[in-house]
Short mmCIF file of C-alpha atoms and ligand atoms in Angstrom, two decimals:
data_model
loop_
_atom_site.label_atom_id
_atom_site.label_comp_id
_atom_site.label_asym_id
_atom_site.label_seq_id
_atom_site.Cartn_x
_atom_site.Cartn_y
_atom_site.Cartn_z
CA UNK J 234 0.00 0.00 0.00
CA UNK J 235 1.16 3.38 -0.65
CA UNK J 236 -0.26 6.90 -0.52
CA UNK J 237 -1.34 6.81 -3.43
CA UNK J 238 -2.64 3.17 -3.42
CA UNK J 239 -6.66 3.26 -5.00
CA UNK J 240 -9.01 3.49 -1.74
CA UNK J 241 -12.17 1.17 -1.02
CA UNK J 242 -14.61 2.00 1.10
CA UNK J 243 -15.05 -0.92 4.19
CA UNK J 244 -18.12 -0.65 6.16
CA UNK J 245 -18.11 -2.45 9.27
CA UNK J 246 -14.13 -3.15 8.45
CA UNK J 247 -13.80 -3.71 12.10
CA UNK J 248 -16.36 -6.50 12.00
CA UNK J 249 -15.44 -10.98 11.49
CA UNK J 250 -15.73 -11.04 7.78
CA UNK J 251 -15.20 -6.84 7.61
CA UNK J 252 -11.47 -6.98 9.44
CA UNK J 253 -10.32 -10.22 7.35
CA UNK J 254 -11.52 -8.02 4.04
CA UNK J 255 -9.47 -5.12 4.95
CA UNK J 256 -6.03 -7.29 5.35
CA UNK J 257 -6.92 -8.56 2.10
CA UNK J 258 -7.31 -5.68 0.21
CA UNK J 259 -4.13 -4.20 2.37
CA UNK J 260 -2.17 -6.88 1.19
CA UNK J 261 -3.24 -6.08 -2.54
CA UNK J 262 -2.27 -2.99 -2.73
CA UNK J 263 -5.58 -1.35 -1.69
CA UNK J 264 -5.81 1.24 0.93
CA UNK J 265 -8.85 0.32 2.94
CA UNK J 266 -11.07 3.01 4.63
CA UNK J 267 -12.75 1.69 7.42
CA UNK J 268 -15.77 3.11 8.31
CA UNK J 269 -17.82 1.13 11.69
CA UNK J 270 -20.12 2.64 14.97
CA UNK J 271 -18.00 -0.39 16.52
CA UNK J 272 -21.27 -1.59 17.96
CA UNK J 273 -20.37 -4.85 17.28
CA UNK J 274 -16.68 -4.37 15.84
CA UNK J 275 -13.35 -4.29 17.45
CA UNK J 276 -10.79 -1.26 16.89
CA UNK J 277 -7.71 -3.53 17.65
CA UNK J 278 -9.06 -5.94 14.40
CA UNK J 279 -8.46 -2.85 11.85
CA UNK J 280 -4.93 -3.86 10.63
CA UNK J 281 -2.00 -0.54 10.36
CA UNK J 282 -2.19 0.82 6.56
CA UNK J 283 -6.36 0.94 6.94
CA UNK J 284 -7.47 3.99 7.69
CA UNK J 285 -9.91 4.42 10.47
CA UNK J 286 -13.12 6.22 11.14
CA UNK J 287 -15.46 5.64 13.48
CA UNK J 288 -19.27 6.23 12.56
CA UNK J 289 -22.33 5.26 10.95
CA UNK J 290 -23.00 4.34 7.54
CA UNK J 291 -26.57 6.14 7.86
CA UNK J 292 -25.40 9.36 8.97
CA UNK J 293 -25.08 11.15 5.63
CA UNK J 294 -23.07 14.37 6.63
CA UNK J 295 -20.32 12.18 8.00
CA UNK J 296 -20.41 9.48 4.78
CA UNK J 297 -20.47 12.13 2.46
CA UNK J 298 -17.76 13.79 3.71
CA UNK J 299 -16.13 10.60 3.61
CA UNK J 300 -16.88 9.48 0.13
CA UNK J 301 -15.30 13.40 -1.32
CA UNK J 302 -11.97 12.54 1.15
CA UNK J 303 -10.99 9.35 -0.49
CA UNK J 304 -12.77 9.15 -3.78
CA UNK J 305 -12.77 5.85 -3.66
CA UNK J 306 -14.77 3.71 -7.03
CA UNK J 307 -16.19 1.06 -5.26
CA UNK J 308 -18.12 0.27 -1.12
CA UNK J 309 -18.05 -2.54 0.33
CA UNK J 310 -20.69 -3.28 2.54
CA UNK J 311 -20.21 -5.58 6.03
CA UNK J 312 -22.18 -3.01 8.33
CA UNK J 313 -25.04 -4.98 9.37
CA UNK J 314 -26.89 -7.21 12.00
CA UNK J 315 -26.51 -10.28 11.38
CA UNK J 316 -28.22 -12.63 13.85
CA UNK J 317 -31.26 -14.84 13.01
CA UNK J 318 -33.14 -15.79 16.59
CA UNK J 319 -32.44 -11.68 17.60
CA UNK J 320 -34.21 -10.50 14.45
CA UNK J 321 -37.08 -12.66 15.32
CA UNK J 322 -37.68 -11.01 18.88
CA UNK J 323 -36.11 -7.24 17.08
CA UNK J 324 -37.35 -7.10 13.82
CA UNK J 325 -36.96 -2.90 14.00
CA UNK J 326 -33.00 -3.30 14.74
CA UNK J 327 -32.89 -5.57 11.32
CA UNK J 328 -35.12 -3.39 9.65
CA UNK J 329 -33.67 -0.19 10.73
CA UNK J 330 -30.10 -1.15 10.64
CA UNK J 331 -29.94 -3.49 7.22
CA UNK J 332 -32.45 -1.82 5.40
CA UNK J 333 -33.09 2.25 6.60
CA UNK J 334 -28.90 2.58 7.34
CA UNK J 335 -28.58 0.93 4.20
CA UNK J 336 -30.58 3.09 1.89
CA UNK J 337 -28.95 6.32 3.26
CA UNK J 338 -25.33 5.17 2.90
CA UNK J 339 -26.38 4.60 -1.34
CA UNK J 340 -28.11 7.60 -1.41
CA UNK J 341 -24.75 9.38 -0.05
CA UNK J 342 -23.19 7.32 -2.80
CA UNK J 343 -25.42 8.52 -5.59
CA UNK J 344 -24.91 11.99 -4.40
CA UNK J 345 -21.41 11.63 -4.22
CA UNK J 346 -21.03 10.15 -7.32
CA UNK J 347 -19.32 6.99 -6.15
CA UNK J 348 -21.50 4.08 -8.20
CA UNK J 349 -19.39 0.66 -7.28
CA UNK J 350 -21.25 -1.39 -5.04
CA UNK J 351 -20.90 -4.72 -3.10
CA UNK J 352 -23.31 -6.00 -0.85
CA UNK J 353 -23.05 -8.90 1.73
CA UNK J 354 -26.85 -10.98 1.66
CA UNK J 355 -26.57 -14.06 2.67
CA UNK J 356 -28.58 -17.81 2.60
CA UNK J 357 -31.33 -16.69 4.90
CA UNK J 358 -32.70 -14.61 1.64
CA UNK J 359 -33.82 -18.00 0.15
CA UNK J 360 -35.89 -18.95 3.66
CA UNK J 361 -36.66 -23.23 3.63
CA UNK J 362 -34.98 -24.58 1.06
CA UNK J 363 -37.13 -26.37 -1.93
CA UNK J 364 -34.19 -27.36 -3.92
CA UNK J 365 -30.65 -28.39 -2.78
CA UNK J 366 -28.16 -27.10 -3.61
CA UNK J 367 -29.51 -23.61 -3.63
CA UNK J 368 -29.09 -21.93 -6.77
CA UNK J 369 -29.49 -18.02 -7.16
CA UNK J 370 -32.63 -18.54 -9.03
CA UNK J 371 -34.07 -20.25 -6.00
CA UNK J 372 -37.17 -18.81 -4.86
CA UNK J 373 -36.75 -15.73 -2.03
CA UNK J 374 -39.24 -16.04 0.80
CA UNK J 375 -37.40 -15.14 3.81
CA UNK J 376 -38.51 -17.26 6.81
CA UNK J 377 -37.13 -13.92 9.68
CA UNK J 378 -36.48 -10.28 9.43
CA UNK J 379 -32.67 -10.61 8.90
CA UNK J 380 -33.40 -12.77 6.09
CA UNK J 381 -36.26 -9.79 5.39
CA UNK J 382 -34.43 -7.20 5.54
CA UNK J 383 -31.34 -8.49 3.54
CA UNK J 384 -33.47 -9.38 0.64
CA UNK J 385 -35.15 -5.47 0.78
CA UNK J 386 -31.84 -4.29 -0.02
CA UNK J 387 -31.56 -6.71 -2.63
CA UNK J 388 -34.32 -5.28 -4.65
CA UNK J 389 -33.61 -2.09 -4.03
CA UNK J 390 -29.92 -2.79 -5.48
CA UNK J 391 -31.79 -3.78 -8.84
CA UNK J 392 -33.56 -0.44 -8.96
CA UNK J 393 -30.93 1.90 -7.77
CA UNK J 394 -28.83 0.45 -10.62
CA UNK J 395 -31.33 0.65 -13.19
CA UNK J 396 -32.41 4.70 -12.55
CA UNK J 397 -28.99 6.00 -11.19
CA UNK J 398 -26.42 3.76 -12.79
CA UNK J 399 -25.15 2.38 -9.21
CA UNK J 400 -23.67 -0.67 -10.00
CA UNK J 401 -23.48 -3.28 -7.68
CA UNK J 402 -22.34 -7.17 -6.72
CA UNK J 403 -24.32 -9.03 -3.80
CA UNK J 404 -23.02 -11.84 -2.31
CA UNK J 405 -25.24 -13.96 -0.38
CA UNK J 406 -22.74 -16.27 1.72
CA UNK J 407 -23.86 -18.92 3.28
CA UNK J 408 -22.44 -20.08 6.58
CA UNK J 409 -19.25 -17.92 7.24
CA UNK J 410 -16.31 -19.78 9.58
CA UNK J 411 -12.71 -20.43 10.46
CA UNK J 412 -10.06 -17.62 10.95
CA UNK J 413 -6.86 -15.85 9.17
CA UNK J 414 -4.52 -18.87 8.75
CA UNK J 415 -1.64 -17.04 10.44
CA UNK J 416 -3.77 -16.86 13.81
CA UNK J 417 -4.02 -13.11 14.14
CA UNK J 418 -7.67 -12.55 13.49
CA UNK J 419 -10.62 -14.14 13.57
CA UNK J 420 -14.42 -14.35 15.10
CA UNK J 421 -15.27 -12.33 18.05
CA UNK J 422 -18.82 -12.03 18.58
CA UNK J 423 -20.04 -11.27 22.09
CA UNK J 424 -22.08 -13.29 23.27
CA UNK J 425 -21.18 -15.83 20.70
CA UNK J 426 -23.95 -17.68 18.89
CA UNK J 427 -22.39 -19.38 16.25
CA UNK J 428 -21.93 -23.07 16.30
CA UNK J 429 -18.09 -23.41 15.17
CA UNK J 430 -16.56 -21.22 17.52
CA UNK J 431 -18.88 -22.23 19.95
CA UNK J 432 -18.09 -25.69 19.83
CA UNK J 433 -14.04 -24.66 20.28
CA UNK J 434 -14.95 -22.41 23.53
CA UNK J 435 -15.70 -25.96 24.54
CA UNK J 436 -12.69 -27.44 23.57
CA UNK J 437 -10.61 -24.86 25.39
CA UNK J 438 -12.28 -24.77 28.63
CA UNK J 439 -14.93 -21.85 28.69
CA UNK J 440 -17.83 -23.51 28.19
CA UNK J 441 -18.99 -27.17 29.94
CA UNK J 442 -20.74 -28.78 26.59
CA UNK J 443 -22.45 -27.52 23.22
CA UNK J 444 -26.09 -27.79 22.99
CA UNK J 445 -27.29 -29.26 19.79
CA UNK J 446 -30.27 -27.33 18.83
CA UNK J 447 -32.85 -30.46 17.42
CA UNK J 448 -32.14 -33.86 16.17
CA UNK J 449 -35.46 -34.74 14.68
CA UNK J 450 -35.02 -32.85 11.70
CA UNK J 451 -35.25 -34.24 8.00
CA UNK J 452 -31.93 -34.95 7.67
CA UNK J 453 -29.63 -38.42 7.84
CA UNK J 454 -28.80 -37.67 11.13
CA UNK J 455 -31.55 -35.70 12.22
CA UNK J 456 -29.27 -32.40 12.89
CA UNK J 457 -29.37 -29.16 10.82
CA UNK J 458 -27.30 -29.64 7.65
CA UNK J 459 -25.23 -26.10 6.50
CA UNK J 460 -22.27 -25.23 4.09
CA UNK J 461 -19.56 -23.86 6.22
CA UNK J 462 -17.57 -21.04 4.37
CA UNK J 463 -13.61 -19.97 5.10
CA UNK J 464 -13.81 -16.15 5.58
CA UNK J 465 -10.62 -16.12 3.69
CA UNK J 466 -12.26 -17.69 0.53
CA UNK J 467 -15.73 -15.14 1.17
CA UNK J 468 -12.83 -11.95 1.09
CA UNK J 469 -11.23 -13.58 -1.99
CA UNK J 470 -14.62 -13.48 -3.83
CA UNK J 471 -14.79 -9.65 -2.40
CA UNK J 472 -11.94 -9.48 -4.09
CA UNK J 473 -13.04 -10.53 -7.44
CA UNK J 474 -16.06 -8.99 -7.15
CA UNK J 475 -14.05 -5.72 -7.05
CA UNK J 476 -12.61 -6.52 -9.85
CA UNK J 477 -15.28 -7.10 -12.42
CA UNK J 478 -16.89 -4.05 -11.21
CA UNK J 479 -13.93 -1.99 -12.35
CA UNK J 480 -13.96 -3.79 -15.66
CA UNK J 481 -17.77 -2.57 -16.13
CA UNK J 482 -19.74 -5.45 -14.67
CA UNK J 483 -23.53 -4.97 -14.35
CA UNK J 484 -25.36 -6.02 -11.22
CA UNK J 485 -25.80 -9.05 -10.47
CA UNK J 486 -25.73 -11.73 -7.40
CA UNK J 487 -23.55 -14.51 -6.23
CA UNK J 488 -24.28 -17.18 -4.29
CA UNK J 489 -21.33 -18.18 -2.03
CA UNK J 490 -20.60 -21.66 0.15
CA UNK J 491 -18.40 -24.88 -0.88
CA UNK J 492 -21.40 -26.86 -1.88
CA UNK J 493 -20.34 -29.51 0.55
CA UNK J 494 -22.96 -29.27 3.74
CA UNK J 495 -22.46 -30.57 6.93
CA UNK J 496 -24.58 -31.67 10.06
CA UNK J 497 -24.07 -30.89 13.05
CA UNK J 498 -22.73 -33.81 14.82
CA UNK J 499 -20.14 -34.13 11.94
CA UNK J 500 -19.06 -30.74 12.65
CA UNK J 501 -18.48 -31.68 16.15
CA UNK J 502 -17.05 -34.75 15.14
CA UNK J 503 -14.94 -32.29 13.30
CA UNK J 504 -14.01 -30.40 16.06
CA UNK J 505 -13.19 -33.49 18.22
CA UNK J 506 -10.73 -34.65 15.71
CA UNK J 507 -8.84 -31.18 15.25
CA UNK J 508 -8.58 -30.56 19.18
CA UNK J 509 -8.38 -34.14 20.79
CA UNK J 510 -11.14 -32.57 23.23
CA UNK J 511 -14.47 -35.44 23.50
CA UNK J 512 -16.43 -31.90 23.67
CA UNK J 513 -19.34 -33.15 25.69
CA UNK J 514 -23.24 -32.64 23.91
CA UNK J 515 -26.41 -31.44 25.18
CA UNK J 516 -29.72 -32.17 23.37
CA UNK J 517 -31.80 -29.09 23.00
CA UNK J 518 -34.71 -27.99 21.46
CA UNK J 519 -34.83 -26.58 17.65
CA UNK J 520 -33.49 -22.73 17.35
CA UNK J 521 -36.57 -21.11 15.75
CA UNK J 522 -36.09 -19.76 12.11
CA UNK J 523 -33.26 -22.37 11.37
CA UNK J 524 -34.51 -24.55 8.13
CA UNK J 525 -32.39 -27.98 8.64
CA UNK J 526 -30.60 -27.75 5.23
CA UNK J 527 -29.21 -25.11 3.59
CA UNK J 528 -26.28 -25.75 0.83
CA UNK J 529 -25.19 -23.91 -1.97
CA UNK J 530 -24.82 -24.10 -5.52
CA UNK J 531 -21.84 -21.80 -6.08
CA UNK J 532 -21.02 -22.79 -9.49
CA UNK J 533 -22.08 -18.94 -11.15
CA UNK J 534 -19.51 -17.60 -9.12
CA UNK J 535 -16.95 -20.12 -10.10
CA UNK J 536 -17.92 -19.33 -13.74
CA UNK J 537 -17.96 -15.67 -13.87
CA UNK J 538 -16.25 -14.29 -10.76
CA UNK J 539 -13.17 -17.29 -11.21
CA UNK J 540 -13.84 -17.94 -7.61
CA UNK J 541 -12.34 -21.35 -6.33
CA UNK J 542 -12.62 -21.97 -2.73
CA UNK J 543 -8.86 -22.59 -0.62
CA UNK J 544 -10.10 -24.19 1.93
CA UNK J 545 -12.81 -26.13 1.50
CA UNK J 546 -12.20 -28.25 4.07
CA UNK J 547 -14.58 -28.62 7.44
CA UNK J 548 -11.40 -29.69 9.34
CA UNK J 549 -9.05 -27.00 8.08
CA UNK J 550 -11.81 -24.34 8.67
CA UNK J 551 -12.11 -25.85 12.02
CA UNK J 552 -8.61 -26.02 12.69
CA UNK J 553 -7.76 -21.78 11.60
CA UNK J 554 -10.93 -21.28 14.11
CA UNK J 555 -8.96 -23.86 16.41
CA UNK J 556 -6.02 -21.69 16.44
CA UNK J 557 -7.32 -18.40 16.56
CA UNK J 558 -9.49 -19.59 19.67
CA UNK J 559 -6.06 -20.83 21.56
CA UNK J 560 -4.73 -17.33 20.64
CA UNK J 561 -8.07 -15.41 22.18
CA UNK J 562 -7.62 -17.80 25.54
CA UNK J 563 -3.92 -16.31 25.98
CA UNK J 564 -4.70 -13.16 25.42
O1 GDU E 202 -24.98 -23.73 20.01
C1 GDU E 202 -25.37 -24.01 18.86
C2 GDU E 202 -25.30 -23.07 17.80
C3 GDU E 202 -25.78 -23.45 16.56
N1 GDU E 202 -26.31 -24.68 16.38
C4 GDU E 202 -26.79 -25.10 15.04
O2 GDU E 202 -25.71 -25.01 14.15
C5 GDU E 202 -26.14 -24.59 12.86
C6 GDU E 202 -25.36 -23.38 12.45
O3 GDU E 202 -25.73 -22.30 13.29
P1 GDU E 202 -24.97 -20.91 13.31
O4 GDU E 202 -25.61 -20.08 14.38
O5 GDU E 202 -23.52 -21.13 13.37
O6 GDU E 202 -25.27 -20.33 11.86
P2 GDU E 202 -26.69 -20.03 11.16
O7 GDU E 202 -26.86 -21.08 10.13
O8 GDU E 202 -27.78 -19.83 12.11
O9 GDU E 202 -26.41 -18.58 10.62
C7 GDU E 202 -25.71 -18.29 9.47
O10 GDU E 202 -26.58 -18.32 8.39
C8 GDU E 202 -27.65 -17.43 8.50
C9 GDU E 202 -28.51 -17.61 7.28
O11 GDU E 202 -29.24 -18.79 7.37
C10 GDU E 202 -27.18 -15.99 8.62
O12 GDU E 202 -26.57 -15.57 7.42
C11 GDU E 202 -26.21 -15.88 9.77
O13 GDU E 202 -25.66 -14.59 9.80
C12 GDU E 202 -25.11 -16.89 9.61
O14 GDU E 202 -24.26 -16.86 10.71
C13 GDU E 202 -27.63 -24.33 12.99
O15 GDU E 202 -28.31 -25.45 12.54
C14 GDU E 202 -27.84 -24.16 14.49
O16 GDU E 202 -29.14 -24.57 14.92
C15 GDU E 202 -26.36 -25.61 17.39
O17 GDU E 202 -26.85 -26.74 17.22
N2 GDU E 202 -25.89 -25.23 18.62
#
């Protein structure tokens, strides 16, 4: 990076996926402006060579302001909230935060004449699955307000770039995991509610067992099926993505996951195998809102984007998660 390396726009760059994306793009030659409320993000995650401002993506004065600084072609988009049981019991944090915050920040873009776009949707747009693997064309009905208010943005993309010219690339991941492979960054949600890491705070000692959440659902071994994702392959996508807008891409959508899924139990199985802990289980009830399979077909990004997935492995995700969660227990 150098001072006069092309800037990108990172919102919630201080965020899991967000501070894993601005190393990337560091380590390209990008210079990454951060922009997060840190209402969920962690200062100490923004890696030297980003630059750093704290605030929201809604508040237009600040954005704007922003946006003339660094000029840069292109926003990324990582701002958002993200879990599926909270939106349930606070839809108006989804809606207000994914979709109202949302709409603001493009406006400030159209304004500002910055017209490069890339959004992070994810699975939870497609609601219960009734095709596997999940292609883009799947139907959308949204089964909670994350998955809602995700899918609102969505369509508004599609208009925004058809009257103003905004062009953009959403990315609907499926289930993001593991950590940096070096062991410097990774997942730090608090609380934590996501069944990888989870499952390792059990390995190391700082929790007594993981609850599985049903095991009478349609599936072989009755527990939810999903396609784990490294965050390392998601930000090389990001990358790409970046990319093809440059060359002139139009808008379009990518679905993202290793088209592999995996239960449950074999992703505690998993875990058992990468940290030689028995991790003990506890059965509990089904998580509402979770549909018990969701897989991708990724094979449009593969095509067009020249994605291929790193590490597709369950274990080696497991095991960059593994490390990073040693690392947090030192620190
Ligand atoms: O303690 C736990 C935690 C999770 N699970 C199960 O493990 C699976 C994965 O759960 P996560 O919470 O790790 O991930 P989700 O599939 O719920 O969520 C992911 O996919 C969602 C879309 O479906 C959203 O995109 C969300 O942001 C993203 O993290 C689910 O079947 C869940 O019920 C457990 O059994 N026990």
């Amino acid at each position: 990076m150098t001072q006069h390396s092309p800037s990108v726009v990172v919102a919630g760059g201080a965020g899991y996926i967000g501070s894993h994306m601005v190393r990337m793009l560091r380590d390209q030659g990008w210079h990454p402006v951060v922009v997060d409320n840190l209402a969920t993000g962690h200062g100490d995650s923004v890696v030297d060579g980003a630059t750093f401002r704290q605030g929201d993506i809604g508040d237009a004065e600040f954005m704007g302001a922003l946006l003339r600084e660094f000029t840069p072609p292109c926003v990324m988009h990582f701002a958002a909230a993200s879990l599926v049981g909270e939106s349930m019991v606070a839809p108006a944090k989804y809606w207000r935060n994914n979709l109202v915050q949302t709409l603001t920040l493009l406006d400030t873009m159209v304004a500002c004449g910055v017209q490069q776009f890339i959004f992070s949707s994810t699975a939870a747009v497609y609601g219960n699955p009734v095709e596997v693997p999940i292609t883009e064309q799947h139907p959308q009905q949204p089964i909670n307000p994350y998955g809602q208010s995700k899918l609102a943005v969505e369509r508004a993309l599609a208009d925004y770039s058809q009257a103003y010219g905004l062009r953009s690339i959403t990315l609907r991941y499926f289930n993001a995991a593991g950590a940096h492979p070096d062991g410097t960054l990774g997942e730090r949600h608090e609380p934590e509610t996501h069944l990888i890491p989870l499952v390792l705070q059990v390995a190391s000692g700082r929790r007594p067992f993981i609850s599985r959440f049903g095991s009478d659902f349609p599936t072989p071994d009755g527990s939810c099926i999903r396609d784990y994702i490294h965050v390392q392959d998601l930000c090389t996508a990001h990358l790409l993505a970046l990319e093809k807008l440059a060359r002139g891409a139009a808008t379009t959508v990518y679905n993202l996951g290793n088209g592999n899924g995996h239960s449950v139990n074999e992703v505690i199985e998993a875990a058992r195998r990468v940290t030689g802990h028995p991790i003990p289980l506890r059965d509990d009830p089904r998580r509402a809102g979770d549909p018990p399979v969701l897989v991708a077909d990724a094979s449009r990004a593969r095509a067009q984007l020249g994605w291929v997935p790193q590490h597709p492995d369950i274990e080696t995700i497991i095991a960059h998660a593994w490390q990073w969660e040693q690392r947090a227990l030192r620190a």
